[in-house]
mmCIF file of C-alpha atoms in Angstrom:
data_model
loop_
_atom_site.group_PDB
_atom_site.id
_atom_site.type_symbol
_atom_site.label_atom_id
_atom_site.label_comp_id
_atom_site.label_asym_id
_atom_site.label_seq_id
_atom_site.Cartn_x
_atom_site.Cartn_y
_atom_site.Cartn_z
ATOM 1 C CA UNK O 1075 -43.748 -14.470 -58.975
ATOM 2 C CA UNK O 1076 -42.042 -15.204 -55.548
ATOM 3 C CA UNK O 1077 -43.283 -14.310 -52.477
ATOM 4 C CA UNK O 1078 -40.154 -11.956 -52.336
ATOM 5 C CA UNK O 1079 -40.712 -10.199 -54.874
ATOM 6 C CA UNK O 1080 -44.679 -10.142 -54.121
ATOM 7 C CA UNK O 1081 -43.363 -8.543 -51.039
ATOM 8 C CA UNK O 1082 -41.719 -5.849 -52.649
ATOM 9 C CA UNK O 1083 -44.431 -4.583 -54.957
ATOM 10 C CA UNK O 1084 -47.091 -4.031 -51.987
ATOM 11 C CA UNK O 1085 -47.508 -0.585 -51.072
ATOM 12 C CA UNK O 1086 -47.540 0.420 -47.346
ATOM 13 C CA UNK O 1087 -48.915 3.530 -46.088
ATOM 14 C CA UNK O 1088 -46.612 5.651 -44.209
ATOM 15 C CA UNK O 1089 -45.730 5.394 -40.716
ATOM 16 C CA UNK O 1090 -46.670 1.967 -40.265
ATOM 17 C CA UNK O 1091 -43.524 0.744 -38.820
ATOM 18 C CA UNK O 1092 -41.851 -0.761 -42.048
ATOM 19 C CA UNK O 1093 -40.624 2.039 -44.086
ATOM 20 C CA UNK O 1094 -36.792 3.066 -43.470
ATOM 21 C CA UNK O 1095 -37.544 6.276 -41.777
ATOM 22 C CA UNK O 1096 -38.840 4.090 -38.966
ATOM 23 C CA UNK O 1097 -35.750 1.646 -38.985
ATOM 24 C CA UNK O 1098 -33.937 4.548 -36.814
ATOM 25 C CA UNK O 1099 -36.419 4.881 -33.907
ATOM 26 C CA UNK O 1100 -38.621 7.076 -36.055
ATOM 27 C CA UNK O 1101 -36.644 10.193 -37.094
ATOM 28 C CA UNK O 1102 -37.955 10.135 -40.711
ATOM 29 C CA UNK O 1103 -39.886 12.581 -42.150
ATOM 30 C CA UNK O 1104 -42.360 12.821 -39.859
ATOM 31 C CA UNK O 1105 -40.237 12.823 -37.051
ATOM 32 C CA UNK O 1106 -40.213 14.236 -33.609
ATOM 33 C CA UNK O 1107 -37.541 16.821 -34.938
ATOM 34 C CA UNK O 1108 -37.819 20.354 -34.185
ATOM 35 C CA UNK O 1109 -39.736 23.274 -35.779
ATOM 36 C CA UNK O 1110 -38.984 26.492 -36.662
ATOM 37 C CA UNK O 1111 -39.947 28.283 -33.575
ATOM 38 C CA UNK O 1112 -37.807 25.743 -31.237
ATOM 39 C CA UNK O 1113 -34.548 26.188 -33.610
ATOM 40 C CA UNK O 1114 -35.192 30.237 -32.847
ATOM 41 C CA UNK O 1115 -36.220 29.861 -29.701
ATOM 42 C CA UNK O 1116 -33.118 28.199 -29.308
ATOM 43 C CA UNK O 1117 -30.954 30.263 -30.618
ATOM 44 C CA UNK O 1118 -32.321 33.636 -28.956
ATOM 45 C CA UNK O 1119 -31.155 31.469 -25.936
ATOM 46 C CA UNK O 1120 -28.048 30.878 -27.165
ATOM 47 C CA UNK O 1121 -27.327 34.150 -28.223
ATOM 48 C CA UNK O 1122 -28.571 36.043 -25.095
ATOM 49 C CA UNK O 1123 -26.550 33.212 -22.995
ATOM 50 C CA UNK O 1124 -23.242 34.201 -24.855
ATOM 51 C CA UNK O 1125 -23.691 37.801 -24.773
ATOM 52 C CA UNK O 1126 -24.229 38.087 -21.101
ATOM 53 C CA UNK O 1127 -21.100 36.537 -20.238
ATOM 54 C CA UNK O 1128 -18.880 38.572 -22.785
ATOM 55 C CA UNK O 1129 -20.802 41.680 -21.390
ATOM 56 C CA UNK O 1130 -19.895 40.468 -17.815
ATOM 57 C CA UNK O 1131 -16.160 39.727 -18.775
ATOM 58 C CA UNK O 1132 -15.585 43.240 -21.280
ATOM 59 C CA UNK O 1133 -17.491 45.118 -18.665
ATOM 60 C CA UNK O 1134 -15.798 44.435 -15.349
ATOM 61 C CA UNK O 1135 -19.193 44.201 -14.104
ATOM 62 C CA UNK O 1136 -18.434 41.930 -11.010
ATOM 63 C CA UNK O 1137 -15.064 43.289 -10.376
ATOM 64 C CA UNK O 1138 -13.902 39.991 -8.524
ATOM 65 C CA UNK O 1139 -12.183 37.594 -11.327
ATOM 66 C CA UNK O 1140 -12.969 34.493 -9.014
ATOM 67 C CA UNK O 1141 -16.857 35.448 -8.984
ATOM 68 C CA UNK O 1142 -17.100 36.296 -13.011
ATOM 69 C CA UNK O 1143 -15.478 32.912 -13.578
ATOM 70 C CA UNK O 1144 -17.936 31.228 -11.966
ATOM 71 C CA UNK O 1145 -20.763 32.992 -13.735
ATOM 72 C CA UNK O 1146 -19.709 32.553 -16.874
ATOM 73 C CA UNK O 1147 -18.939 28.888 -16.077
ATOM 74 C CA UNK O 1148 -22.764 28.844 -14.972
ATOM 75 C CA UNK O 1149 -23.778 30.511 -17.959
ATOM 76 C CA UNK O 1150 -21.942 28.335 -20.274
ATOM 77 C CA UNK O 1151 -23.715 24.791 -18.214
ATOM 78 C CA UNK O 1152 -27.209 26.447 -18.615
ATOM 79 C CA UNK O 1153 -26.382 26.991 -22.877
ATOM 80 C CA UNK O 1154 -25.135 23.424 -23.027
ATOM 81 C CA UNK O 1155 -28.470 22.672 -21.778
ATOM 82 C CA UNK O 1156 -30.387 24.773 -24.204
ATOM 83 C CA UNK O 1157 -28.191 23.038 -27.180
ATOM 84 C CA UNK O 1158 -29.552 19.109 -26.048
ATOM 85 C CA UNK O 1159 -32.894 20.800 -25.608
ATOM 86 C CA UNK O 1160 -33.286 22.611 -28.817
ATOM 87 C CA UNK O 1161 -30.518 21.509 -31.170
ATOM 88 C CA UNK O 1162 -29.844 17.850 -30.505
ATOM 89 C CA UNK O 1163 -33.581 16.989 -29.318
ATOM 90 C CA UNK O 1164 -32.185 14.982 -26.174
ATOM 91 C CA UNK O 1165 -35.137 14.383 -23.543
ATOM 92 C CA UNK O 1166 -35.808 11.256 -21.424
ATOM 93 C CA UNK O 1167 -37.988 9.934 -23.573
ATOM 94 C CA UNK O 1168 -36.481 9.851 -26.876
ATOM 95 C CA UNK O 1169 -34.890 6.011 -27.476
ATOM 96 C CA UNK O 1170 -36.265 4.986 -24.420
ATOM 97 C CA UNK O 1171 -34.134 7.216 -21.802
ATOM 98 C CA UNK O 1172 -30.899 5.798 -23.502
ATOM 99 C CA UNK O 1173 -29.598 9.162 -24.607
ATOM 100 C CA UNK O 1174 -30.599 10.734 -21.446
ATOM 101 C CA UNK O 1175 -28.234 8.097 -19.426
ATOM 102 C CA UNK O 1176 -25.438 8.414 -22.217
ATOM 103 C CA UNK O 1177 -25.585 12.626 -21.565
ATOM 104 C CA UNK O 1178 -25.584 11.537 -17.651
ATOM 105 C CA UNK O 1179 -22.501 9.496 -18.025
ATOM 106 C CA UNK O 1180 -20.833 12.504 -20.371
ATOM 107 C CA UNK O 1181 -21.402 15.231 -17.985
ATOM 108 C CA UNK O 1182 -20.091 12.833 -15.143
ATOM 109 C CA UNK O 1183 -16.758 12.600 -17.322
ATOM 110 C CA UNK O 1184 -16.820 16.349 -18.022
ATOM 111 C CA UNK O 1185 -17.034 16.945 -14.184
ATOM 112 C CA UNK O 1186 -14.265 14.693 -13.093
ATOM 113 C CA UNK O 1187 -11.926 15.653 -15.939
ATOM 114 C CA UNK O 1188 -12.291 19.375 -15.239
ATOM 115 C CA UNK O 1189 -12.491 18.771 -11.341
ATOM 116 C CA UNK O 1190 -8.815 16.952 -11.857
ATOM 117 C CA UNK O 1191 -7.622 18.882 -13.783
ATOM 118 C CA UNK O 1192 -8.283 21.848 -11.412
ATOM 119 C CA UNK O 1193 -7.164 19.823 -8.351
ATOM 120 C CA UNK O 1194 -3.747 18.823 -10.000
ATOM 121 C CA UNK O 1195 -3.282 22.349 -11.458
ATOM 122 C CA UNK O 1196 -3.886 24.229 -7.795
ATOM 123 C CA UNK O 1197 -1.340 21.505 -6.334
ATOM 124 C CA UNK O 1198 1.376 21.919 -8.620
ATOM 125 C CA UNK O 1199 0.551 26.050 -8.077
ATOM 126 C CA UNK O 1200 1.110 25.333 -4.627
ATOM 127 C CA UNK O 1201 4.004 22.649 -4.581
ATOM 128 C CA UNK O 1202 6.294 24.034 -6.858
ATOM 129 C CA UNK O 1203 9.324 25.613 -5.600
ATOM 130 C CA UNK O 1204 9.567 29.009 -5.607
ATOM 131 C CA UNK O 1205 12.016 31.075 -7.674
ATOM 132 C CA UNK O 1206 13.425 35.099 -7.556
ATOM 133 C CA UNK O 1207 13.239 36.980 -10.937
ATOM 134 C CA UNK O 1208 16.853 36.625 -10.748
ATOM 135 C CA UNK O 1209 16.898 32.661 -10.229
ATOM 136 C CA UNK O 1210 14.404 32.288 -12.912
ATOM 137 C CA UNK O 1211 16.434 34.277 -15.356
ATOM 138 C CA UNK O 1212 19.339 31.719 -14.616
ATOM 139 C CA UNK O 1213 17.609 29.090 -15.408
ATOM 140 C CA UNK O 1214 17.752 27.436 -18.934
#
């Protein structure tokens, strides 16, 4: 036989670094993936963290729009949160910090975008020229 296929036939005991459920940092079977009680502590939070807001929003709780907007928009940061924690497993350990930089540079694209967006959509608010009912009715 060749050393290839000698290779092939020797048995390795799980875990030791060879197998393919380690050829992906480790997420095989035994891998650091989450239990049951992290999946429904999860998504307690993630229901609790939804219904607040729509209570907040159906209720006129706040009674300022500008002030329930920017709960909710806190509420909704916090659940994204709870989704790396408990869904996607993201900490700054896993793959040596690598996903926690990649989420770093993601939520400093989400935060420009929406920050732009907001700043060009409060200029044009404020730039455009104003019309009467009747002028906009003219208009085609």
């Amino acid at each position: 036989m060749s050393t290839l296929s000698d290779a092939r036939l020797v048995r390795r005991p799980p875990g030791d670094g060879s197998g393919p459920e380690e050829a992906h940092g480790g997420h095989g079977p035994r891998g650091a993936h989450g239990s049951l009680k992290g999946y429904m502590t999860g998504f307690v939070l993630s229901a609790i963290l939804t219904l607040i807001p729509f209570w907040l929003v159906m209720g006129d709780v706040l009674g300022d729009t500008f002030r329930t907007g920017i709960v909710v928009m806190a509420f909704a940061a916090v659940q994204i949160v709870v989704h790396m924690v408990y869904f996607l497993h993201m900490n700054t350990r896993s793959e040596g910090g690598w996903t926690f930089i990649a989420l770093v540079f993601t939520l400093t694209l989400v935060v420009v975008t929406l920050v732009g967006s907001i700043w060009v959509m409060y200029h044009l608010d404020q730039n455009m020229m104003p019309m009467s009912p009747h002028e906009a009715l003219q208009k085609p």
